Coordinates of C-alpha atoms in Angstrom, one line a residue:
M12 CA 5.0 42.1 9.1
V13 CA 5.4 45.7 11.1
K14 CA 8.2 48.1 10.1
H15 CA 9.6 50.5 12.6
K16 CA 9.3 54.0 11.4
S17 CA 12.6 56.2 11.5
F18 CA 13.0 58.9 14.0
N19 CA 15.5 61.4 13.5
F20 CA 15.6 64.0 16.5
I21 CA 18.3 66.2 17.0
N22 CA 17.3 66.4 21.2
H23 CA 17.5 63.1 22.0
S24 CA 16.1 62.9 25.4
R25 CA 12.5 64.0 22.6
Q26 CA 14.0 61.3 21.2
S27 CA 13.7 59.1 23.7
I28 CA 10.3 59.9 24.7
I29 CA 8.9 59.5 20.9
Q30 CA 10.9 56.3 20.5
F31 CA 9.0 55.4 24.0
V32 CA 6.1 56.1 22.9
G33 CA 6.2 54.5 19.6
L34 CA 7.4 51.0 21.5
F35 CA 4.2 51.6 23.5
C36 CA 2.1 52.1 21.3
L37 CA 3.6 48.6 18.7
C38 CA 3.0 46.8 21.6
C39 CA -0.9 47.5 22.1
F40 CA -1.2 46.7 18.2
L41 CA 0.5 44.0 17.9
V42 CA -1.6 42.8 21.5
I43 CA -4.9 43.8 19.5
S44 CA -3.9 42.0 16.0
C45 CA -2.9 38.8 18.1
S46 CA -5.8 38.5 19.7
Q47 CA -7.9 39.1 16.3
P48 CA -8.5 35.6 14.4
Q49 CA -5.8 34.6 12.0
N50 CA -6.1 32.4 8.7
N51 CA -2.5 31.2 10.6
S52 CA -3.4 27.5 11.0
L53 CA -1.7 27.2 14.1
T54 CA -4.0 29.9 16.1
T55 CA -7.6 29.2 15.1
Q56 CA -9.4 27.8 18.1
T57 CA -10.9 25.3 14.8
D58 CA -7.2 23.8 14.3
T59 CA -7.1 23.9 18.2
D60 CA -9.2 21.2 18.1
R61 CA -8.9 19.5 14.8
I62 CA -7.8 15.4 16.0
T63 CA -4.1 14.7 13.9
I64 CA -4.4 10.9 13.1
G65 CA -1.7 8.9 11.8
T66 CA -1.4 6.4 8.9
T67 CA 0.4 3.9 6.9
L68 CA -3.0 3.0 5.1
K69 CA -2.8 5.0 1.8
P70 CA -6.6 5.2 0.2
R71 CA -6.3 3.9 -3.2
T72 CA -9.7 5.6 -3.8
I73 CA -12.5 7.2 -1.5
D74 CA -15.3 6.7 -4.2
P75 CA -18.0 4.0 -2.2
A76 CA -18.7 2.4 -5.7
D77 CA -15.1 1.4 -6.3
A78 CA -13.0 1.3 -2.7
Y79 CA -11.7 -1.7 -1.3
E80 CA -9.6 -1.4 1.3
V81 CA -10.1 -1.0 4.6
I82 CA -8.0 2.8 5.1
S83 CA -11.2 3.5 2.5
G84 CA -14.3 1.9 4.0
N85 CA -13.0 3.5 7.2
L86 CA -13.4 7.4 5.6
L87 CA -16.0 6.7 3.7
Y88 CA -17.8 5.1 7.6
N89 CA -16.6 8.7 9.1
L90 CA -17.5 10.9 6.0
G91 CA -21.0 8.6 4.8
D92 CA -24.3 7.9 6.4
R93 CA -26.5 3.9 5.4
L94 CA -29.4 2.5 5.9
Y95 CA -28.5 1.3 9.0
G96 CA -25.4 1.0 11.1
Y97 CA -24.4 -0.6 14.9
N98 CA -24.5 0.6 18.0
L99 CA -21.5 2.5 19.0
G100 CA -19.4 -1.1 20.5
T101 CA -21.9 -3.1 19.8
T102 CA -22.9 -5.8 17.0
E103 CA -26.6 -4.6 17.7
L104 CA -28.1 -3.2 13.8
V105 CA -29.8 -0.1 14.4
P106 CA -32.0 2.7 11.9
Q107 CA -29.3 5.2 10.4
L108 CA -31.0 6.1 6.6
A109 CA -33.9 4.3 7.5
T110 CA -36.2 5.2 10.0
E111 CA -36.6 1.2 11.2
M112 CA -35.4 -2.3 10.3
P113 CA -36.8 -3.1 6.9
K114 CA -40.5 -5.5 6.1
I115 CA -39.6 -8.6 4.3
S116 CA -41.8 -9.9 3.2
A117 CA -43.2 -13.5 3.6
D118 CA -40.9 -15.1 0.7
G119 CA -37.7 -13.2 1.5
I120 CA -37.6 -10.8 -1.4
T121 CA -38.9 -7.5 -1.0
Y122 CA -37.5 -5.1 1.7
T123 CA -39.2 -2.1 2.3
I124 CA -37.5 0.5 3.7
P125 CA -39.5 4.4 5.0
I126 CA -36.5 6.7 5.1
R127 CA -35.7 9.4 7.1
Q128 CA -37.0 12.7 6.8
G129 CA -34.8 16.4 6.7
V130 CA -31.8 15.1 5.8
I131 CA -29.2 17.2 3.5
F132 CA -26.3 16.3 1.5
H133 CA -23.0 18.1 1.6
D134 CA -23.4 20.1 -1.5
G135 CA -27.2 20.9 0.3
T136 CA -29.4 19.2 -1.7
P137 CA -32.0 16.9 0.0
F138 CA -31.5 13.5 1.2
N139 CA -34.9 11.4 -0.5
A140 CA -36.0 7.9 -1.3
E141 CA -34.4 8.6 -4.7
A142 CA -31.1 10.0 -3.6
M143 CA -30.7 6.2 -2.1
A144 CA -31.8 4.2 -5.1
F145 CA -29.7 6.0 -6.6
S146 CA -26.4 5.3 -4.7
L147 CA -27.1 1.7 -4.7
N148 CA -27.4 1.9 -8.3
R149 CA -25.0 4.0 -9.6
F150 CA -23.2 1.1 -6.8
I151 CA -23.7 -1.9 -9.2
A152 CA -24.4 -0.4 -12.5
S153 CA -20.3 1.4 -12.0
A154 CA -19.1 -2.8 -11.9
G155 CA -16.3 -2.0 -9.8
P156 CA -14.7 -4.2 -7.2
P157 CA -16.9 -4.6 -3.8
S158 CA -20.4 -4.5 -6.5
S159 CA -20.7 -7.8 -6.3
L160 CA -21.7 -7.4 -3.3
L161 CA -25.1 -6.5 -4.3
N162 CA -25.6 -7.4 -8.3
N163 CA -25.4 -10.8 -7.5
T164 CA -28.2 -10.5 -5.0
V165 CA -30.0 -6.9 -5.5
E166 CA -32.9 -7.9 -8.6
S167 CA -34.0 -4.4 -8.2
V168 CA -34.2 -0.8 -6.3
E169 CA -36.5 2.1 -6.6
A170 CA -38.1 4.6 -4.8
T171 CA -41.7 3.6 -4.6
G172 CA -42.8 6.9 -2.0
E173 CA -40.4 10.3 -1.3
Y174 CA -39.5 8.7 1.9
Q175 CA -39.7 5.0 1.3
L176 CA -37.2 2.9 -1.0
T177 CA -38.1 -0.9 -2.1
I178 CA -34.9 -3.9 -2.4
K179 CA -36.1 -6.7 -4.5
L180 CA -34.2 -9.3 -4.0
K181 CA -32.9 -12.4 -6.7
K182 CA -33.0 -14.6 -4.6
P183 CA -33.7 -14.9 -0.2
F184 CA -30.7 -14.0 1.8
A185 CA -31.0 -13.9 5.5
A186 CA -27.8 -11.2 6.0
F187 CA -29.0 -8.8 3.4
T188 CA -29.8 -6.9 6.3
P189 CA -26.3 -6.4 8.1
L190 CA -24.9 -6.4 4.4
L191 CA -26.9 -2.4 3.8
A192 CA -24.7 -1.9 6.8
F193 CA -20.9 -2.3 4.5
S194 CA -19.4 0.9 4.6
G195 CA -19.6 1.4 0.5
L196 CA -23.5 1.4 0.9
C197 CA -23.6 4.9 1.5
A198 CA -25.8 7.7 0.0
I199 CA -24.2 10.0 -2.7
S200 CA -25.5 13.4 -3.8
P201 CA -27.2 13.0 -7.5
Q202 CA -26.5 15.7 -7.8
S203 CA -22.1 14.9 -8.0
Y204 CA -22.2 11.8 -9.6
A205 CA -23.2 10.4 -12.4
I206 CA -24.0 6.2 -13.2
G207 CA -22.5 4.5 -15.9
Q208 CA -19.1 2.3 -16.4
N209 CA -16.2 2.8 -14.2
Q210 CA -17.1 6.0 -14.2
F211 CA -15.5 6.8 -10.9
Q212 CA -13.6 10.1 -8.9
P213 CA -10.7 8.7 -6.5
D214 CA -10.9 12.2 -4.8
T215 CA -13.8 13.6 -3.8
F216 CA -16.4 12.8 -1.5
V217 CA -20.7 14.6 -1.1
G218 CA -22.5 12.5 1.0
T219 CA -24.4 12.7 4.3
G220 CA -22.0 12.4 7.3
P221 CA -21.3 14.0 10.1
Y222 CA -17.8 14.6 8.3
K223 CA -17.1 16.6 4.6
L224 CA -14.2 16.2 2.6
A225 CA -12.3 19.4 3.0
E226 CA -8.7 18.1 0.9
Y227 CA -7.8 15.1 -0.3
G228 CA -4.1 15.1 -0.5
T229 CA -0.8 13.2 -1.3
D230 CA -0.4 12.6 2.4
V231 CA -3.0 15.0 4.4
L232 CA -6.4 14.2 4.1
R233 CA -9.3 17.2 5.6
L234 CA -12.4 15.9 7.0
D235 CA -14.5 19.5 7.9
V236 CA -16.9 19.1 10.6
F237 CA -20.4 18.6 8.6
E238 CA -22.5 21.7 10.2
N239 CA -26.4 20.5 8.8
Y240 CA -25.7 17.2 10.1
W241 CA -28.9 15.6 11.4
G242 CA -27.3 13.3 13.4
E243 CA -24.6 13.3 16.5
K244 CA -22.6 16.3 16.2
A245 CA -18.7 15.9 15.9
K246 CA -16.6 16.4 18.9
N247 CA -14.1 17.8 17.7
E248 CA -13.7 20.6 14.8
G249 CA -12.4 18.4 12.6
I250 CA -9.6 15.3 11.0
D251 CA -7.0 16.0 9.3
L252 CA -5.5 12.2 8.5
Q253 CA -1.4 12.1 8.1
I254 CA -0.2 9.7 5.8
F255 CA 3.0 8.0 6.4
S256 CA 5.2 6.3 4.6
S257 CA 6.7 3.8 6.7
S258 CA 5.3 2.7 9.9
A259 CA 9.0 3.8 11.7
N260 CA 8.3 7.1 10.9
L261 CA 4.6 6.8 12.0
F262 CA 6.2 5.8 15.5
N263 CA 8.9 8.5 15.4
A264 CA 5.9 10.9 15.3
F265 CA 3.8 9.7 17.8
K266 CA 6.7 9.4 20.2
T267 CA 6.8 12.4 19.8
G268 CA 3.8 14.2 19.6
A269 CA 3.6 15.1 16.4
I270 CA 0.0 13.5 15.6
D271 CA -2.4 13.1 17.9
V272 CA -3.4 9.3 17.2
A273 CA -1.4 6.6 15.4
Y274 CA -3.7 3.8 13.9
G275 CA -3.1 0.7 12.1
S276 CA 0.1 -0.5 10.6
L277 CA 2.7 -0.8 13.6
D278 CA 4.3 -3.7 13.2
T279 CA 4.2 -5.7 16.7
D280 CA 7.7 -5.0 18.3
Q281 CA 6.3 -1.0 18.1
I282 CA 3.0 -1.9 19.4
T283 CA 5.1 -3.9 22.1
N284 CA 7.6 -0.8 22.5
L285 CA 4.0 1.9 23.0
E286 CA 2.4 -0.4 25.6
T287 CA 5.1 -0.6 27.6
E288 CA 5.7 3.0 28.0
A289 CA 1.9 3.8 27.6
S290 CA 1.7 4.0 31.8
R291 CA 4.6 6.6 32.3
Q292 CA 3.6 8.5 29.3
G293 CA 0.0 9.3 29.8
W294 CA -0.8 6.8 26.1
K295 CA -4.3 6.0 25.8
V296 CA -4.2 2.3 24.9
V297 CA -6.9 1.0 22.5
S298 CA -7.1 -2.6 21.3
T299 CA -9.8 -4.6 20.3
D300 CA -10.4 -8.9 19.1
G301 CA -10.3 -8.5 15.1
K302 CA -11.9 -9.4 12.8
T303 CA -9.3 -10.3 10.3
V304 CA -9.0 -14.3 9.8
N305 CA -4.7 -14.4 8.5
Y306 CA -4.8 -17.7 6.9
M307 CA -3.0 -19.9 4.2
V308 CA -4.5 -20.7 0.4
L309 CA -3.6 -24.1 -0.8
N310 CA -4.2 -24.8 -4.2
L311 CA -6.6 -27.6 -4.7
N312 CA -4.9 -28.5 -8.5
L313 CA -1.6 -28.9 -7.8
E314 CA 0.8 -31.5 -6.7
P315 CA 1.6 -33.1 -3.8
L316 CA -1.4 -30.8 -2.7
N317 CA -3.7 -32.5 -4.7
N318 CA -3.6 -34.8 -2.0
K319 CA -6.2 -34.5 1.1
A320 CA -3.5 -36.3 3.0
V321 CA -0.4 -34.0 2.7
R322 CA -2.8 -31.4 3.0
Q323 CA -3.9 -32.6 6.0
A324 CA -0.8 -33.3 7.1
L325 CA 0.3 -29.1 6.2
A326 CA -3.1 -28.5 9.1
S327 CA -2.2 -30.9 11.5
I328 CA 1.6 -29.3 11.9
I329 CA 0.7 -25.3 11.9
D330 CA 0.4 -24.1 15.8
R331 CA -1.6 -21.4 16.3
K332 CA 0.3 -21.3 20.1
L333 CA 4.1 -20.8 18.9
L334 CA 2.9 -18.3 15.8
N335 CA 1.3 -16.1 18.9
E336 CA 4.1 -16.0 21.0
R337 CA 7.0 -15.4 17.7
V338 CA 5.3 -13.7 15.5
L339 CA 3.0 -11.7 16.8
Q340 CA 4.1 -11.5 20.4
G341 CA 0.8 -12.2 21.5
K342 CA -1.2 -9.0 19.7
G343 CA -3.1 -11.5 18.0
E344 CA -5.9 -14.7 18.5
P345 CA -5.2 -18.8 17.4
V346 CA -8.8 -19.2 15.0
Y347 CA -9.3 -22.3 14.0
S348 CA -12.2 -22.3 11.1
L349 CA -12.7 -19.1 9.1
I350 CA -15.8 -18.0 11.3
P351 CA -14.2 -15.5 14.0
T352 CA -14.7 -17.0 16.9
K353 CA -16.8 -13.9 18.5
F354 CA -19.7 -15.2 15.7
D355 CA -22.5 -17.2 16.0
G356 CA -21.8 -20.7 14.7
Y357 CA -18.0 -20.9 15.1
K358 CA -16.9 -24.4 15.5
P359 CA -13.0 -25.4 16.1
V360 CA -12.8 -27.8 13.6
F361 CA -9.5 -27.6 13.2
Q362 CA -8.4 -27.9 16.4
E363 CA -10.9 -30.8 17.0
N364 CA -9.2 -33.0 13.7
Y365 CA -5.5 -31.5 13.9
G366 CA -4.3 -29.6 17.0
D367 CA -1.7 -27.5 17.2
G368 CA 1.6 -29.0 15.9
N369 CA 1.3 -32.4 15.9
F370 CA 3.5 -33.3 14.2
D371 CA 2.9 -37.2 14.7
K372 CA -0.2 -36.7 13.0
A373 CA 1.0 -35.4 10.1
K374 CA 3.9 -38.4 9.9
D375 CA 1.3 -40.8 9.8
L376 CA -0.5 -39.1 7.0
L377 CA 2.0 -38.3 5.4
E378 CA 3.4 -41.9 5.6
G379 CA 0.1 -43.6 4.7
A380 CA 0.4 -41.5 1.4
G381 CA 3.8 -42.8 0.5
Y382 CA 6.1 -40.0 1.3
S383 CA 9.3 -40.7 3.4
S384 CA 12.8 -39.3 3.6
E385 CA 13.6 -40.1 0.4
N386 CA 10.4 -38.9 -1.1
P387 CA 9.4 -36.3 0.7
A388 CA 6.2 -34.0 -0.2
Q389 CA 7.6 -30.6 -1.2
I390 CA 5.6 -28.0 -1.2
E391 CA 6.0 -24.3 -1.8
I392 CA 4.8 -21.1 0.9
W393 CA 4.8 -17.6 -0.1
Y394 CA 3.4 -14.5 0.7
A395 CA 4.4 -11.1 0.1
A396 CA 7.2 -9.3 0.4
N397 CA 6.3 -6.4 1.6
S398 CA 4.0 -8.4 5.5
T399 CA 7.5 -8.8 8.3
K400 CA 4.9 -11.4 9.7
R401 CA 3.6 -13.4 7.4
Q402 CA 7.3 -14.2 6.5
L403 CA 8.4 -14.8 9.7
T404 CA 5.4 -17.6 10.0
A405 CA 6.2 -19.2 6.9
S406 CA 10.0 -19.4 8.3
T407 CA 8.6 -20.6 11.9
L408 CA 6.9 -23.4 9.9
K409 CA 10.1 -24.5 8.0
A410 CA 12.0 -24.4 11.0
S411 CA 9.6 -26.6 12.9
V412 CA 9.6 -29.1 9.5
E413 CA 13.1 -29.1 9.1
Q414 CA 13.1 -30.3 13.1
K415 CA 10.3 -32.6 13.5
L416 CA 9.6 -33.8 10.5
E417 CA 12.2 -36.1 9.5
G418 CA 12.4 -35.4 6.1
L419 CA 9.4 -36.0 5.0
M420 CA 8.1 -32.9 4.4
E421 CA 10.4 -29.9 2.3
L422 CA 8.9 -26.4 2.4
E423 CA 10.8 -23.7 0.2
L424 CA 9.6 -20.2 1.3
N425 CA 9.1 -17.7 -1.7
S426 CA 7.8 -14.4 -1.5
V427 CA 6.3 -11.9 -4.3
E428 CA 4.9 -8.6 -3.9
A429 CA 1.5 -8.1 -3.0
A430 CA -0.4 -6.6 -6.1
T431 CA 2.0 -9.7 -8.5
A432 CA 0.3 -12.3 -5.8
F433 CA -4.0 -10.6 -6.6
N434 CA -3.0 -10.5 -10.1
N435 CA -2.5 -14.3 -10.5
L436 CA -4.3 -16.4 -7.7
D437 CA -6.9 -16.7 -9.7
K438 CA -4.8 -18.2 -12.4
G439 CA -3.1 -21.0 -10.0
V440 CA 0.5 -19.8 -10.4
Y441 CA 1.2 -20.6 -6.7
P442 CA 0.6 -23.8 -4.7
T443 CA -0.4 -21.8 -1.3
F444 CA -0.3 -18.3 -0.1
I445 CA -0.5 -16.2 3.5
L446 CA -3.3 -14.2 3.3
D447 CA -6.0 -12.2 5.0
W448 CA -9.1 -11.7 4.6
Y449 CA -11.2 -8.4 6.8
G450 CA -14.7 -9.4 5.7
D451 CA -16.8 -7.0 4.4
F452 CA -20.1 -7.4 7.0
V453 CA -20.5 -9.2 10.7
D454 CA -22.0 -12.0 9.6
A455 CA -20.9 -15.6 9.3
D456 CA -21.9 -15.8 5.8
N457 CA -19.1 -13.5 4.2
Y458 CA -16.7 -15.8 5.4
I459 CA -17.5 -18.4 4.4
Q460 CA -19.2 -18.0 1.1
P461 CA -16.4 -15.4 -0.3
F462 CA -14.2 -18.8 0.0
L463 CA -16.4 -21.9 -0.9
E464 CA -18.3 -21.1 -3.4
C465 CA -18.3 -22.5 -7.0
T466 CA -20.3 -21.3 -9.5
K467 CA -19.2 -23.5 -12.2
G468 CA -16.9 -26.7 -11.3
S469 CA -16.3 -30.2 -11.4
K470 CA -14.5 -33.0 -9.0
E471 CA -12.3 -33.5 -12.0
K472 CA -11.7 -30.1 -13.1
G473 CA -11.9 -28.6 -10.1
C474 CA -13.6 -24.6 -9.8
E475 CA -13.1 -23.1 -12.9
E476 CA -15.8 -20.4 -11.5
G477 CA -16.5 -18.5 -7.9
A478 CA -14.7 -16.6 -5.2
S479 CA -12.6 -20.5 -4.2
Q480 CA -11.5 -20.0 -8.2
F481 CA -10.8 -16.3 -6.9
Q482 CA -8.6 -17.0 -3.8
G483 CA -6.3 -19.2 -5.4
S484 CA -8.2 -22.6 -4.1
F485 CA -10.6 -24.7 -7.2
Y486 CA -12.2 -26.0 -4.5
Y487 CA -14.7 -27.8 -5.7
N488 CA -18.0 -29.1 -3.2
E489 CA -21.6 -29.4 -4.7
R490 CA -23.2 -30.0 -0.6
I491 CA -21.1 -26.8 0.6
N492 CA -22.3 -25.3 -2.4
K493 CA -26.1 -26.5 -1.9
L494 CA -25.3 -25.7 2.4
I495 CA -24.2 -22.3 1.1
Q496 CA -27.1 -21.5 -0.6
Q497 CA -29.1 -23.5 2.2
Q498 CA -28.1 -21.2 4.8
R499 CA -27.9 -17.9 2.9
Q500 CA -31.8 -18.3 2.4
E501 CA -32.5 -19.9 6.2
Q502 CA -34.8 -17.6 8.3
N503 CA -33.5 -19.5 11.5
P504 CA -30.6 -18.6 13.1
E505 CA -30.5 -21.8 14.6
K506 CA -30.9 -23.7 11.5
R507 CA -28.4 -21.3 9.7
E508 CA -26.5 -22.3 12.7
A509 CA -26.5 -25.6 11.9
I510 CA -25.7 -25.6 9.1
F511 CA -22.9 -23.4 9.2
I512 CA -21.3 -25.6 11.7
E513 CA -22.3 -28.6 8.6
I514 CA -20.1 -26.8 6.5
Q515 CA -16.8 -26.3 8.7
E516 CA -16.5 -30.3 8.9
L517 CA -16.4 -30.0 5.6
L518 CA -13.4 -27.4 5.3
G519 CA -11.6 -29.4 8.1
E520 CA -12.3 -32.7 6.0
D521 CA -10.9 -31.5 3.2
V522 CA -8.8 -28.5 3.8
P523 CA -8.8 -26.2 1.0
F524 CA -8.2 -23.4 3.5
I525 CA -5.8 -23.6 7.0
P526 CA -7.0 -20.5 9.5
L527 CA -4.1 -19.4 11.1
W528 CA -5.0 -16.9 13.8
L529 CA -7.4 -13.6 13.6
D530 CA -5.5 -9.8 13.9
K531 CA -5.2 -7.6 16.9
D532 CA -6.4 -3.7 15.6
Y533 CA -4.9 -0.9 17.5
V534 CA -5.5 2.5 18.2
F535 CA -3.0 4.6 20.4
A536 CA -3.6 8.1 21.4
Q537 CA -2.2 10.6 23.0
K538 CA -2.7 11.4 27.1
N539 CA -4.5 15.4 26.3
I540 CA -6.8 13.5 23.6
S541 CA -10.2 11.1 25.2
G542 CA -13.0 9.1 23.2
V543 CA -11.1 7.2 20.7
S544 CA -12.3 3.5 20.8
L545 CA -12.6 0.8 18.2
E546 CA -15.2 -1.0 17.3
P547 CA -16.3 -5.0 17.2
T548 CA -17.3 -4.6 13.5
Q549 CA -13.6 -2.8 13.7
Q550 CA -14.8 0.3 12.5
F551 CA -12.9 3.6 14.0
P552 CA -15.3 6.6 14.5
F553 CA -14.0 10.3 14.0
W554 CA -16.3 11.9 14.9
V555 CA -16.6 10.9 19.2
I556 CA -13.0 11.4 19.4
N557 CA -12.3 15.1 21.4
K558 CA -8.9 16.9 22.7
G559 CA -8.4 17.9 26.4
R560 CA -11.5 16.7 27.2
E561 CA -13.0 13.1 28.7

């Protein structure tokens, strides 16, 4: 702060001259001072070109061995590098920290991968094959939520040269190279992390990516540009991720210009409002066909869902077009399999078998199973209490059943906190639950194996251990178990696709899950923001965003 000095002259005119000179000098001083670099973040060029992204998605952790949520994965995508990634705007797999696609042995077990030279970590440690082996082995040994992606598949990871990595699998897996693009399989500095079960570092990250973590706060994360990055440099001077407590606060912050970008978690009404005003305000609207499948899981161990006819009847009453219109306001895409529509091998088996809102078929199935208006099939529909979409979905289903099934089925709606639900799904607490699934990697296997595989079970007891037990379905089908292993080992794309089609046909017949819709992803940007894009992989690249330039 600059303070005025007091002058006490007898001669008033002289005093005025002195005051004028003093005022002139003060102005010069202020001009010179204001032209110098300041610590105030509002006046620096660095912060002028920083991008503020608002979201309600709060990361639980950014430790790659522990992170398994959408926002954590997207932060790791921007902070780190993996062996493989995707060309922007495509699902074309390309080398990243590797320099070539892997050399795979004839038996499909051994992957030999050449490693990029000249890369350094955020802490200055050189990157090499030993560091990549450390990162993958820590991912496995930490036993975090995503560790099963590798520990069920990988036998060993070792550096077989300073810049050569060798990975041996327990058995062939056709989708292993796409799996290596999973956001959590990024390189981390051996000098900043340790290997050991549950030795997680939730609020730090030291990798090789285009940004380095500058601050991990309760409601803000700051990502600074990594000046020594080996690859494409960021087109901005950093990212401030502002975490809002509600979608309403996020919505208002964007509309008032308090943030540059609104990312994810807006309600359907808010998305519609921003889309409507976008052309008048000059806002950028970016959307992409999602790969997040919304579905209903059915517990085959509980009555009346242990009766296949009842499950098929429930599948018949689902009117996806009505749900998209009334619940999603056109912001979703109907899906008729657990595999997303754009994937090779997708077959709309639920459309072929049941259609949409086929109440005549539902009546025939229920009456054939012995149900009547005096003895209706009573089914509980459960959903997460904090999800408006799921509550509206359940209400819409209930209204349709009451109007069109003539008392043959009764739906009872129940909600519970999401955390409680996830802790109890595998215990068989819920007859049904409306959920969603965000794929870990871009391959149809990731929408089949995590739902339908059962490693221990029987027709009589259902699934006792495995993916379907974890999902809360308890579905057991020995034929599907064999087909899952076959497609994982099949290297021929056409033969593998045929296996997926057979799996989906069994899914459509047995109905342990009912696919509902695919979410569309949205990002909104102010008119002076360019380069905002959503990838087909659902990732959100920060480094291509810039302010005031097209």
